[in-house]
XYZ file of C-alpha atoms in Angstrom:
136
model
C 67.298 179.428 -212.989
C 69.634 176.638 -211.924
C 68.564 173.214 -210.634
C 70.729 171.377 -208.118
C 70.143 167.763 -207.076
C 71.529 165.903 -204.091
C 71.096 162.164 -203.443
C 70.975 160.248 -200.151
C 70.039 156.717 -199.174
C 68.034 155.399 -196.280
C 66.714 152.001 -195.325
C 63.240 151.457 -193.925
C 60.497 148.891 -193.609
C 56.759 149.259 -194.020
C 53.577 147.437 -194.917
C 50.406 148.385 -196.725
C 47.125 148.117 -194.892
C 43.940 150.133 -195.046
C 41.872 149.696 -191.858
C 38.735 150.502 -193.863
C 39.266 147.335 -195.947
C 38.533 143.796 -194.820
C 41.515 141.496 -194.253
C 40.658 139.749 -197.516
C 40.466 143.032 -199.432
C 43.814 144.193 -197.992
C 45.440 140.911 -199.082
C 43.853 141.127 -202.537
C 44.862 144.746 -203.156
C 48.264 144.823 -201.473
C 49.403 141.193 -201.783
C 52.713 140.438 -200.082
C 53.033 144.099 -199.127
C 50.181 143.557 -196.626
C 52.360 141.388 -194.361
C 51.970 143.061 -190.915
C 55.607 142.263 -190.096
C 56.598 144.515 -192.984
C 59.234 144.368 -195.651
C 62.149 146.669 -196.316
C 63.636 148.807 -199.039
C 66.931 150.512 -199.685
C 65.429 153.854 -200.690
C 67.313 156.379 -202.765
C 66.152 159.954 -202.416
C 66.988 162.722 -204.862
C 66.112 166.262 -203.820
C 66.254 168.991 -206.436
C 66.284 172.645 -205.473
C 66.162 175.615 -207.810
C 67.137 179.221 -207.642
C 69.404 181.941 -208.871
C 73.146 181.637 -208.462
C 74.519 183.751 -205.634
C 77.132 186.000 -207.243
C 79.413 185.841 -204.209
C 79.435 182.076 -203.587
C 78.540 180.764 -207.049
C 75.992 178.453 -205.394
C 72.242 178.102 -205.674
C 72.481 176.782 -202.135
C 75.292 175.833 -199.798
C 75.803 172.122 -200.514
C 76.814 171.381 -196.937
C 73.602 172.997 -195.683
C 71.450 170.999 -198.119
C 73.140 167.787 -196.997
C 72.601 168.665 -193.321
C 68.909 169.429 -193.898
C 68.369 166.185 -195.822
C 70.167 164.158 -193.183
C 68.331 165.759 -190.267
C 64.835 165.870 -191.770
C 64.879 162.611 -193.736
C 67.734 160.222 -193.035
C 67.831 160.647 -189.261
C 64.025 160.456 -189.087
C 63.406 157.528 -191.478
C 66.571 155.423 -191.678
C 66.220 151.957 -190.153
C 62.671 152.702 -189.026
C 59.432 150.800 -189.424
C 57.523 153.595 -191.114
C 54.039 152.472 -190.000
C 55.054 152.195 -186.367
C 57.777 154.792 -185.827
C 57.111 157.741 -188.139
C 54.220 160.036 -187.127
C 53.141 160.826 -190.701
C 52.278 157.171 -191.252
C 50.369 156.417 -188.083
C 47.149 156.836 -190.097
C 48.426 156.898 -193.669
C 49.691 154.061 -195.853
C 53.447 154.566 -196.417
C 53.441 154.090 -200.173
C 56.284 155.614 -202.144
C 53.876 158.340 -203.208
C 52.963 159.224 -199.626
C 56.581 159.017 -198.461
C 57.638 161.471 -201.182
C 54.903 163.916 -200.108
C 55.913 163.581 -196.442
C 59.544 164.278 -197.358
C 58.470 167.365 -199.333
C 56.552 168.640 -196.301
C 59.550 168.047 -194.046
C 62.010 169.841 -196.349
C 60.053 172.832 -197.657
C 60.032 174.926 -194.463
C 63.761 174.312 -193.914
C 64.920 175.856 -197.199
C 65.601 179.588 -197.103
C 67.135 180.784 -200.389
C 66.592 177.944 -202.841
C 63.135 176.527 -203.541
C 62.316 172.846 -203.462
C 61.632 171.762 -207.036
C 61.375 167.971 -206.954
C 61.511 165.007 -204.621
C 62.334 161.755 -206.417
C 62.146 158.603 -204.323
C 63.380 155.260 -205.619
C 61.828 152.249 -203.918
C 63.782 149.904 -206.186
C 66.175 150.477 -209.077
C 63.297 150.389 -211.561
C 60.501 151.982 -209.514
C 60.425 155.608 -208.423
C 58.020 158.491 -207.860
C 58.442 162.197 -208.514
C 56.668 164.844 -206.491
C 56.682 168.528 -207.421
C 54.587 169.872 -204.569
C 51.145 169.774 -206.148
C 49.343 168.040 -203.287
């Protein structure tokens, strides 16, 4: 089994707000991240796929194809977007790093044919990231 990881960047804004909480509770729990105007991040996404090496190509997966899938399903859909307002997955879900990673997993999984998605790692900042392995 071989694991292959590709990295892309995208830039997006979001805010944290739970409509079931009072305004005071949202401010207390989410602090500055509750600002309805949002705040932005330069996200770094690492996608790891796994599989057997194709004896003819020597690849687990065509690297160009993986890049195209990541660009189409993630970068084109999320880059320079206000996640709460422009991305359907977050119309009724708080766009935390955890939830973004799960949404990315759900976008990518059906697009992969030969290799299997192994991990989605999403960096919100240089020292804060989440890993998702599909156990939701």
